[in-house]
Amino acid sequence: MTMPDQLRDGYRRFRRGRYQHEVERYLTLAQGQRPTTMIIGCADSRVDPATIFAAGPGELFVVRNVAALVPPYEETGQFHGTSAAVQFAIEGLGIRDIVVMGHSFCGGVEAALAAATDRPIGRFIRPWVELLAEARDAMLADPSVSEEPQARQHALESLAVGVSIRNLATFPFVKAALDKGALRIHGARFSIAAGELQWRDPETGRFATVEA
């Protein structure tokens, strides 16, 4: 068998540990899922939503992509993985809360900044992170933002959450759920080094650390 050792060993620990302790939960989940919260997070291996929120199987509906981005609603007949997940969350699962969660040291945000100076970042990465182009360019032109690279990275990581939240509202089924009071949308940012979660104020767009 060519299965990587790390995955095989991890699976065996799961079977001998968590699965044995939660077998009834898994038997119930086999009949269907009923999460009430969706997390739109980054594909980065360091920011697993289930770990950050100490969530068990079936508690979170999660979609992860580069930089936790949500594209605006559009119908081109192309592939729409994130949009499909959002639609299923709303129409199929009746999700009540969506959290867009960015994080520190985000490679996708770094790529968006690189795109501003035409540095090579990858054929498929560039058009995806250019979803942040408008917010990025405004930030780079803002004299109140330090020219120090880390400061710009931090600023765009925060702005990216707001971009995705605004794009979510362009989906008709999301807007309908919001208008009925059946859905809430939140923003968050996770600090990898500190292990801290910051929550976004919907009025100001500022983030405050959640008390641990």
Coordinates of N, CA and C in Angstrom, one line a residue:
M1 N 0.9 -1.2 0.0 CA 0.0 0.0 0.0 C 0.9 1.2 0.0
T2 N 0.6 2.2 -0.9 CA 1.4 3.4 -1.0 C 0.9 4.6 -0.2
M3 N 0.0 4.3 0.7 CA -0.6 5.4 1.6 C 0.5 6.1 2.4
P4 N 0.6 7.4 2.4 CA 1.6 8.1 3.2 C 1.6 7.6 4.7
D5 N 2.7 7.5 5.3 CA 2.8 7.0 6.7 C 2.0 7.9 7.6
Q6 N 2.2 9.2 7.4 CA 1.5 10.2 8.3 C 0.0 10.0 8.3
L7 N -0.6 9.8 7.1 CA -2.0 9.7 7.0 C -2.5 8.3 7.5
R8 N -1.7 7.3 7.3 CA -2.1 5.9 7.8 C -2.1 5.9 9.3
D9 N -1.0 6.5 9.9 CA -0.9 6.5 11.3 C -2.0 7.4 12.0
G10 N -2.3 8.5 11.3 CA -3.3 9.4 11.8 C -4.7 8.7 11.8
Y11 N -5.0 8.0 10.7 CA -6.2 7.3 10.6 C -6.4 6.2 11.6
R12 N -5.3 5.5 11.9 CA -5.3 4.5 12.9 C -5.6 5.0 14.3
R13 N -5.0 6.2 14.6 CA -5.3 6.9 15.9 C -6.7 7.3 16.0
F14 N -7.3 7.8 14.8 CA -8.7 8.2 14.8 C -9.6 7.0 15.1
R15 N -9.3 5.8 14.4 CA -10.1 4.7 14.6 C -10.1 4.1 16.0
R16 N -8.9 4.2 16.6 CA -8.7 3.6 18.0 C -9.1 4.6 19.1
G17 N -9.2 5.9 18.7 CA -9.5 6.9 19.7 C -10.8 7.5 19.5
R18 N -10.8 8.6 18.7 CA -12.0 9.4 18.6 C -13.2 8.6 18.1
Y19 N -13.0 7.8 17.1 CA -14.2 7.1 16.5 C -14.8 6.2 17.6
Q20 N -13.9 5.5 18.4 CA -14.4 4.6 19.4 C -15.2 5.3 20.4
H21 N -14.8 6.6 20.8 CA -15.5 7.3 21.8 C -16.8 8.0 21.2
E22 N -16.9 8.2 19.9 CA -18.0 8.9 19.3 C -18.7 8.1 18.3
V23 N -18.7 6.8 18.4 CA -19.3 6.0 17.4 C -20.8 6.3 17.2
E24 N -21.5 6.6 18.3 CA -22.9 6.9 18.2 C -23.1 8.1 17.4
R25 N -22.3 9.1 17.6 CA -22.4 10.4 16.8 C -22.2 10.1 15.3
Y26 N -21.2 9.3 15.0 CA -21.0 9.0 13.5 C -22.2 8.2 13.0
L27 N -22.8 7.3 13.7 CA -23.9 6.6 13.2 C -25.1 7.5 13.0
T28 N -25.3 8.5 13.8 CA -26.3 9.5 13.6 C -26.0 10.4 12.4
L29 N -24.7 10.8 12.3 CA -24.4 11.7 11.2 C -24.5 11.0 9.8
A30 N -24.4 9.6 9.8 CA -24.6 8.9 8.6 C -26.0 9.1 8.0
Q31 N -26.9 9.5 8.9 CA -28.3 9.8 8.4 C -28.5 11.2 7.8
G32 N -27.5 12.0 8.0 CA -27.6 13.4 7.5 C -26.9 14.4 8.4
Q33 N -26.6 15.6 7.9 CA -26.0 16.6 8.7 C -26.9 17.8 9.0
R34 N -26.7 18.4 10.1 CA -27.5 19.6 10.5 C -26.7 20.7 11.1
P35 N -25.6 21.1 10.5 CA -24.8 22.2 11.1 C -25.6 23.5 11.0
T36 N -25.4 24.4 11.9 CA -26.0 25.7 11.8 C -25.1 26.8 11.5
T37 N -23.8 26.5 11.4 CA -22.8 27.5 11.1 C -21.9 27.1 10.0
M38 N -21.6 28.0 9.1 CA -20.7 27.8 8.0 C -19.5 28.6 8.2
I39 N -18.3 28.0 8.0 CA -17.0 28.7 8.1 C -16.4 28.8 6.7
I40 N -16.2 30.0 6.2 CA -15.4 30.2 4.9 C -14.0 30.5 5.3
G41 N -13.1 29.6 5.2 CA -11.7 29.8 5.7 C -10.7 29.6 4.6
C42 N -9.5 29.8 5.0 CA -8.3 29.7 4.1 C -7.9 28.2 4.0
A43 N -7.3 27.8 2.9 CA -6.8 26.5 2.7 C -5.5 26.3 3.5
D44 N -5.0 27.3 4.0 CA -3.7 27.2 4.8 C -3.8 26.1 5.9
S45 N -2.8 25.3 5.9 CA -2.8 24.1 6.8 C -2.8 24.5 8.3
R46 N -2.4 25.8 8.6 CA -2.3 26.2 10.0 C -3.5 26.7 10.6
V47 N -4.6 26.8 9.8 CA -5.8 27.5 10.4 C -7.0 26.6 10.1
D48 N -7.1 25.5 10.8 CA -8.2 24.5 10.7 C -9.3 25.0 11.5
P49 N -10.5 25.3 10.9 CA -11.6 25.9 11.7 C -12.1 24.9 12.8
A50 N -12.1 23.6 12.5 CA -12.6 22.7 13.5 C -11.7 22.7 14.8
T51 N -10.4 22.9 14.5 CA -9.4 23.0 15.7 C -9.6 24.3 16.4
I52 N -9.7 25.4 15.7 CA -9.8 26.7 16.4 C -11.1 26.8 17.2
F53 N -12.2 26.2 16.7 CA -13.5 26.3 17.4 C -13.8 25.0 18.2
A54 N -12.8 24.1 18.3 CA -13.0 22.9 19.1 C -14.3 22.2 18.7
A55 N -14.5 22.1 17.4 CA -15.8 21.6 16.9 C -15.7 20.1 16.6
G56 N -16.8 19.4 16.9 CA -16.8 18.0 16.6 C -17.4 17.7 15.3
P57 N -17.4 16.4 14.8 CA -18.0 16.1 13.5 C -19.4 16.5 13.4
G58 N -19.8 17.1 12.3 CA -21.2 17.5 12.0 C -21.5 18.9 12.6
E59 N -20.6 19.6 13.3 CA -21.0 20.9 13.9 C -20.7 22.1 13.0
L60 N -19.8 22.0 12.0 CA -19.5 23.1 11.2 C -19.5 22.6 9.7
F61 N -20.1 23.5 8.8 CA -20.0 23.3 7.4 C -18.9 24.2 6.9
V62 N -17.9 23.6 6.3 CA -16.7 24.4 6.1 C -16.3 24.3 4.6
V63 N -16.0 25.5 4.0 CA -15.4 25.5 2.7 C -14.1 26.3 2.8
R64 N -13.0 25.8 2.2 CA -11.7 26.5 2.4 C -11.1 26.7 1.0
N65 N -10.5 27.8 0.8 CA -9.9 28.1 -0.5 C -8.7 29.1 -0.2
V66 N -8.1 29.5 -1.3 CA -7.0 30.5 -1.1 C -7.5 31.8 -0.6
A67 N -7.0 32.2 0.6 CA -7.3 33.5 1.2 C -8.8 33.6 1.7
A68 N -9.5 32.5 1.8 CA -10.9 32.6 2.3 C -11.7 33.6 1.5
L69 N -11.6 33.6 0.2 CA -12.3 34.6 -0.6 C -13.6 34.0 -1.1
V70 N -14.6 35.0 -1.2 CA -15.9 34.7 -1.8 C -16.0 35.6 -3.1
P71 N -16.2 35.0 -4.2 CA -16.3 35.8 -5.4 C -17.7 36.5 -5.4
P72 N -17.9 37.6 -6.2 CA -19.2 38.1 -6.3 C -20.1 37.2 -7.1
Y73 N -21.4 37.3 -7.0 CA -22.4 36.5 -7.7 C -22.3 36.8 -9.2
E74 N -22.2 35.8 -10.0 CA -22.2 35.9 -11.4 C -22.5 34.6 -12.1
E75 N -23.0 34.6 -13.3 CA -23.4 33.4 -14.0 C -22.7 33.3 -15.3
T76 N -21.5 32.6 -15.3 CA -20.8 32.5 -16.6 C -20.8 31.1 -17.1
G77 N -21.3 30.2 -16.3 CA -21.3 28.8 -16.7 C -20.0 28.1 -16.4
Q78 N -19.1 28.8 -15.7 CA -17.8 28.2 -15.3 C -18.0 27.4 -14.0
F79 N -16.8 27.0 -13.5 CA -16.8 26.3 -12.2 C -16.9 27.2 -11.0
H80 N -17.8 26.9 -10.1 CA -18.0 27.8 -9.0 C -18.0 27.1 -7.7
G81 N -16.9 26.6 -7.2 CA -16.9 25.7 -6.1 C -17.3 26.4 -4.8
T82 N -16.8 27.6 -4.5 CA -17.2 28.3 -3.3 C -18.7 28.8 -3.4
S83 N -19.1 29.3 -4.6 CA -20.5 29.7 -4.7 C -21.4 28.5 -4.5
A84 N -21.1 27.4 -5.0 CA -21.9 26.2 -4.9 C -22.0 25.8 -3.4
A85 N -20.9 25.9 -2.7 CA -21.0 25.6 -1.2 C -21.9 26.6 -0.5
V86 N -21.8 27.9 -0.8 CA -22.6 28.9 -0.2 C -24.1 28.6 -0.5
Q87 N -24.4 28.3 -1.7 CA -25.8 28.0 -2.1 C -26.3 26.8 -1.3
F88 N -25.5 25.7 -1.3 CA -26.0 24.5 -0.5 C -26.2 24.8 1.0
A89 N -25.3 25.6 1.5 CA -25.4 26.0 2.9 C -26.7 26.7 3.2
I90 N -27.1 27.6 2.3 CA -28.3 28.4 2.6 C -29.6 27.6 2.2
E91 N -29.6 27.0 1.0 CA -30.8 26.4 0.5 C -30.9 24.9 0.9
G92 N -29.8 24.3 1.1 CA -29.9 22.9 1.5 C -29.8 22.6 3.0
L93 N -29.0 23.4 3.7 CA -28.8 23.1 5.1 C -29.5 24.1 6.0
G94 N -30.0 25.3 5.5 CA -30.6 26.3 6.3 C -29.6 26.9 7.3
I95 N -28.4 27.1 6.9 CA -27.4 27.6 7.8 C -27.8 29.0 8.3
R96 N -27.6 29.2 9.6 CA -28.0 30.5 10.3 C -26.9 31.5 10.4
D97 N -25.7 31.0 10.4 CA -24.5 31.9 10.6 C -23.4 31.5 9.6
I98 N -22.9 32.5 8.9 CA -21.7 32.3 8.1 C -20.6 33.2 8.6
V99 N -19.4 32.6 8.8 CA -18.3 33.3 9.3 C -17.2 33.3 8.3
V100 N -16.7 34.4 7.8 CA -15.6 34.5 6.9 C -14.4 34.7 7.8
M101 N -13.4 33.8 7.8 CA -12.3 33.8 8.7 C -11.0 33.9 7.9
G102 N -10.4 35.1 8.0 CA -9.0 35.3 7.5 C -8.0 34.9 8.5
H103 N -6.7 35.2 8.2 CA -5.7 34.8 9.2 C -4.4 35.6 9.0
S104 N -3.5 35.6 9.9 CA -2.2 36.2 9.8 C -1.3 35.4 8.9
F105 N -0.3 36.1 8.3 CA 0.7 35.4 7.4 C 0.0 34.7 6.3
C106 N -1.1 35.2 5.7 CA -1.8 34.6 4.6 C -1.1 34.7 3.3
G107 N -0.8 33.5 2.7 CA 0.0 33.5 1.5 C -0.9 34.0 0.3
G108 N -2.2 33.8 0.4 CA -3.0 34.4 -0.7 C -3.1 35.9 -0.7
V109 N -3.1 36.5 0.5 CA -3.0 37.9 0.6 C -1.6 38.4 0.1
E110 N -0.6 37.7 0.5 CA 0.7 38.1 0.0 C 0.8 38.0 -1.5
A111 N 0.1 37.0 -2.1 CA 0.1 36.9 -3.5 C -0.7 38.1 -4.2
A112 N -1.7 38.6 -3.5 CA -2.5 39.7 -4.0 C -1.6 41.0 -4.0
L113 N -0.8 41.1 -3.0 CA 0.2 42.2 -2.9 C 1.2 42.1 -4.0
A114 N 1.7 40.9 -4.3 CA 2.7 40.6 -5.3 C 2.1 41.0 -6.7
A115 N 0.8 40.7 -6.9 CA 0.2 41.0 -8.2 C 0.2 42.5 -8.5
A116 N 0.2 43.3 -7.4 CA 0.2 44.7 -7.6 C 1.5 45.2 -8.3
T117 N 2.6 44.5 -8.2 CA 3.8 44.9 -8.8 C 4.2 43.9 -9.9
D118 N 3.3 43.1 -10.3 CA 3.5 42.1 -11.4 C 4.5 41.1 -11.1
R119 N 4.7 40.8 -9.9 CA 5.6 39.7 -9.6 C 4.9 38.3 -9.9
P120 N 5.6 37.4 -10.4 CA 5.0 36.1 -10.8 C 4.4 35.3 -9.6
I121 N 3.1 34.9 -9.8 CA 2.5 34.3 -8.6 C 1.7 33.0 -9.0
G122 N 1.6 32.7 -10.3 CA 0.9 31.5 -10.7 C -0.3 31.8 -11.6
R123 N -0.4 30.9 -12.6 CA -1.5 31.1 -13.6 C -2.9 31.1 -13.0
F124 N -3.2 30.3 -12.1 CA -4.5 30.2 -11.5 C -4.7 31.0 -10.2
I125 N -3.5 31.3 -9.6 CA -3.6 32.1 -8.3 C -3.9 33.6 -8.6
R126 N -3.3 34.1 -9.7 CA -3.4 35.5 -10.0 C -4.9 36.0 -10.1
P127 N -5.7 35.3 -11.0 CA -7.0 35.8 -11.2 C -7.9 35.7 -9.9
W128 N -7.6 34.7 -9.1 CA -8.3 34.5 -7.9 C -8.0 35.6 -6.9
V129 N -6.8 35.8 -6.6 CA -6.4 36.9 -5.6 C -6.7 38.3 -6.1
E130 N -6.9 38.4 -7.5 CA -7.3 39.7 -8.0 C -8.7 40.1 -7.6
L131 N -9.4 39.2 -6.9 CA -10.7 39.6 -6.3 C -10.4 40.7 -5.2
L132 N -9.2 40.8 -4.8 CA -8.8 41.8 -3.8 C -8.2 43.1 -4.4
A133 N -8.2 43.1 -5.7 CA -7.5 44.2 -6.4 C -8.0 45.6 -6.0
E134 N -9.3 45.8 -5.9 CA -9.8 47.1 -5.6 C -9.5 47.5 -4.2
A135 N -9.7 46.6 -3.2 CA -9.3 46.9 -1.8 C -7.8 47.1 -1.7
R136 N -7.1 46.3 -2.4 CA -5.6 46.4 -2.3 C -5.1 47.7 -2.8
D137 N -5.6 48.1 -3.9 CA -5.1 49.3 -4.6 C -5.5 50.5 -3.7
A138 N -6.7 50.5 -3.1 CA -7.1 51.6 -2.3 C -6.2 51.7 -1.0
M139 N -5.9 50.5 -0.5 CA -5.0 50.4 0.7 C -3.6 51.0 0.4
L140 N -3.1 50.6 -0.7 CA -1.7 51.0 -1.1 C -1.7 52.5 -1.3
A141 N -2.8 53.1 -1.7 CA -2.8 54.5 -2.0 C -3.1 55.3 -0.7
D142 N -3.5 54.6 0.4 CA -3.9 55.3 1.6 C -2.6 55.7 2.4
P143 N -2.4 57.0 2.6 CA -1.2 57.5 3.2 C -1.1 57.1 4.7
S144 N -2.3 56.7 5.3 CA -2.3 56.4 6.7 C -1.8 55.0 7.0
V145 N -1.7 54.2 5.9 CA -1.1 52.8 6.0 C 0.4 52.8 5.8
S146 N 1.1 52.3 6.8 CA 2.5 52.2 6.7 C 3.0 51.5 5.4
E147 N 4.1 51.9 4.9 CA 4.7 51.2 3.7 C 5.4 50.0 4.1
E148 N 5.6 49.7 5.4 CA 6.2 48.5 5.9 C 5.5 47.3 5.4
P149 N 6.1 46.3 4.8 CA 5.4 45.2 4.2 C 4.5 44.4 5.1
Q150 N 4.9 44.3 6.4 CA 4.1 43.5 7.3 C 2.8 44.3 7.7
A151 N 2.9 45.6 7.7 CA 1.7 46.4 8.0 C 0.8 46.4 6.9
R152 N 1.3 46.4 5.6 CA 0.4 46.3 4.5 C -0.3 44.9 4.4
Q153 N 0.5 43.9 4.7 CA 0.0 42.5 4.8 C -1.2 42.4 5.8
H154 N -1.0 42.9 7.0 CA -2.0 42.9 8.0 C -3.2 43.7 7.6
A155 N -3.0 44.8 7.0 CA -4.1 45.7 6.6 C -5.0 45.0 5.5
L156 N -4.3 44.3 4.6 CA -5.1 43.7 3.5 C -5.8 42.4 4.0
E157 N -5.1 41.7 5.0 CA -5.8 40.5 5.5 C -7.1 40.9 6.2
S158 N -7.2 42.0 6.8 CA -8.4 42.5 7.4 C -9.4 43.0 6.4
L159 N -8.9 43.7 5.4 CA -9.8 44.2 4.3 C -10.4 43.0 3.5
A160 N -9.6 42.0 3.4 CA -10.1 40.8 2.6 C -11.4 40.2 3.2
V161 N -11.5 40.2 4.5 CA -12.6 39.6 5.1 C -13.9 40.5 4.7
G162 N -13.7 41.8 4.7 CA -14.8 42.7 4.4 C -15.2 42.5 2.9
V163 N -14.2 42.3 2.0 CA -14.5 42.1 0.6 C -15.4 40.8 0.4
S164 N -15.1 39.7 1.1 CA -15.8 38.5 1.0 C -17.2 38.7 1.6
I165 N -17.3 39.4 2.7 CA -18.7 39.6 3.3 C -19.5 40.4 2.3
R166 N -19.0 41.5 1.7 CA -19.8 42.2 0.7 C -20.1 41.4 -0.5
N167 N -19.2 40.6 -1.0 CA -19.5 39.7 -2.1 C -20.6 38.7 -1.8
L168 N -20.6 38.2 -0.6 CA -21.7 37.3 -0.2 C -23.1 37.9 -0.3
A169 N -23.2 39.2 0.0 CA -24.5 39.8 -0.1 C -25.0 40.0 -1.5
T170 N -24.1 39.8 -2.5 CA -24.6 39.9 -3.9 C -25.3 38.6 -4.4
F171 N -25.3 37.6 -3.6 CA -26.0 36.3 -4.0 C -27.5 36.5 -3.7
P172 N -28.4 36.3 -4.6 CA -29.8 36.5 -4.3 C -30.3 35.7 -3.1
F173 N -29.9 34.4 -3.0 CA -30.4 33.6 -1.9 C -29.8 34.0 -0.6
V174 N -28.6 34.6 -0.6 CA -28.0 35.1 0.6 C -28.8 36.3 1.1
K175 N -29.0 37.2 0.1 CA -29.7 38.5 0.4 C -31.1 38.2 0.9
A176 N -31.8 37.2 0.3 CA -33.1 36.8 0.8 C -33.1 36.3 2.2
A177 N -32.2 35.5 2.5 CA -32.1 35.0 3.9 C -31.7 36.1 4.9
L178 N -30.9 37.0 4.5 CA -30.6 38.2 5.3 C -31.8 39.0 5.6
D179 N -32.5 39.3 4.5 CA -33.7 40.2 4.6 C -34.8 39.5 5.5
K180 N -34.9 38.2 5.5 CA -35.9 37.5 6.4 C -35.4 37.4 7.8
G181 N -34.1 37.8 8.1 CA -33.6 37.6 9.4 C -33.2 36.1 9.7
A182 N -33.1 35.4 8.6 CA -32.8 33.9 8.8 C -31.3 33.6 8.8
L183 N -30.5 34.7 8.5 CA -29.0 34.5 8.3 C -28.3 35.7 8.9
R184 N -27.1 35.4 9.5 CA -26.2 36.4 10.0 C -24.8 36.1 9.3
I185 N -24.1 37.2 9.0 CA -22.8 37.0 8.4 C -21.8 37.7 9.3
H186 N -20.7 37.1 9.6 CA -19.7 37.6 10.5 C -18.3 37.5 9.9
G187 N -17.4 38.3 10.4 CA -16.0 38.3 10.0 C -15.1 38.0 11.2
A188 N -14.0 37.3 10.9 CA -13.1 37.0 11.9 C -11.7 36.9 11.3
R189 N -10.7 37.0 12.2 CA -9.3 36.8 11.8 C -8.5 36.1 12.8
F190 N -7.8 35.1 12.4 CA -7.0 34.3 13.4 C -5.6 34.6 13.4
S191 N -5.0 34.9 14.5 CA -3.6 35.1 14.7 C -2.9 33.8 14.9
I192 N -2.1 33.3 14.0 CA -1.4 32.0 14.2 C -0.5 32.0 15.3
A193 N 0.4 33.0 15.4 CA 1.5 32.9 16.5 C 0.8 33.0 17.9
A194 N -0.2 33.9 18.0 CA -0.8 34.1 19.3 C -1.9 33.2 19.7
G195 N -2.4 32.5 18.6 CA -3.5 31.6 18.8 C -4.8 32.4 19.2
E196 N -4.9 33.6 18.8 CA -6.0 34.5 19.1 C -7.0 34.7 18.0
L197 N -8.2 34.7 18.3 CA -9.3 35.0 17.4 C -9.7 36.4 17.5
Q198 N -9.8 37.1 16.4 CA -10.3 38.5 16.4 C -11.7 38.5 15.7
W199 N -12.6 39.3 16.2 CA -14.0 39.3 15.6 C -14.2 40.7 15.0
R200 N -14.8 40.8 13.9 CA -15.0 42.0 13.1 C -16.3 42.7 13.5
D201 N -16.1 44.0 13.8 CA -17.3 44.9 14.0 C -17.9 45.2 12.7
P202 N -19.2 44.8 12.5 CA -19.8 45.0 11.2 C -20.0 46.5 10.8
E203 N -20.0 47.4 11.8 CA -20.2 48.8 11.5 C -18.9 49.5 11.1
T204 N -17.8 49.2 11.8 CA -16.5 49.9 11.6 C -15.6 49.1 10.8
G205 N -15.7 47.7 10.7 CA -14.8 46.9 10.0 C -13.5 46.6 10.8
R206 N -13.5 47.1 12.1 CA -12.4 46.8 12.9 C -12.5 45.5 13.6
F207 N -11.3 45.0 14.0 CA -11.3 43.7 14.7 C -10.9 43.8 16.2
A208 N -11.6 43.1 17.0 CA -11.2 43.1 18.5 C -11.0 41.6 18.9
T209 N -10.0 41.4 19.7 CA -9.7 40.1 20.2 C -10.8 39.5 21.1
V210 N -11.2 38.3 20.8 CA -12.2 37.6 21.6 C -11.5 37.1 22.9
E211 N -12.2 37.3 24.0 CA -11.7 36.9 25.3 C -11.6 35.4 25.3
A212 N -10.4 34.9 25.7 CA -10.2 33.4 25.8 C -10.7 32.9 27.1

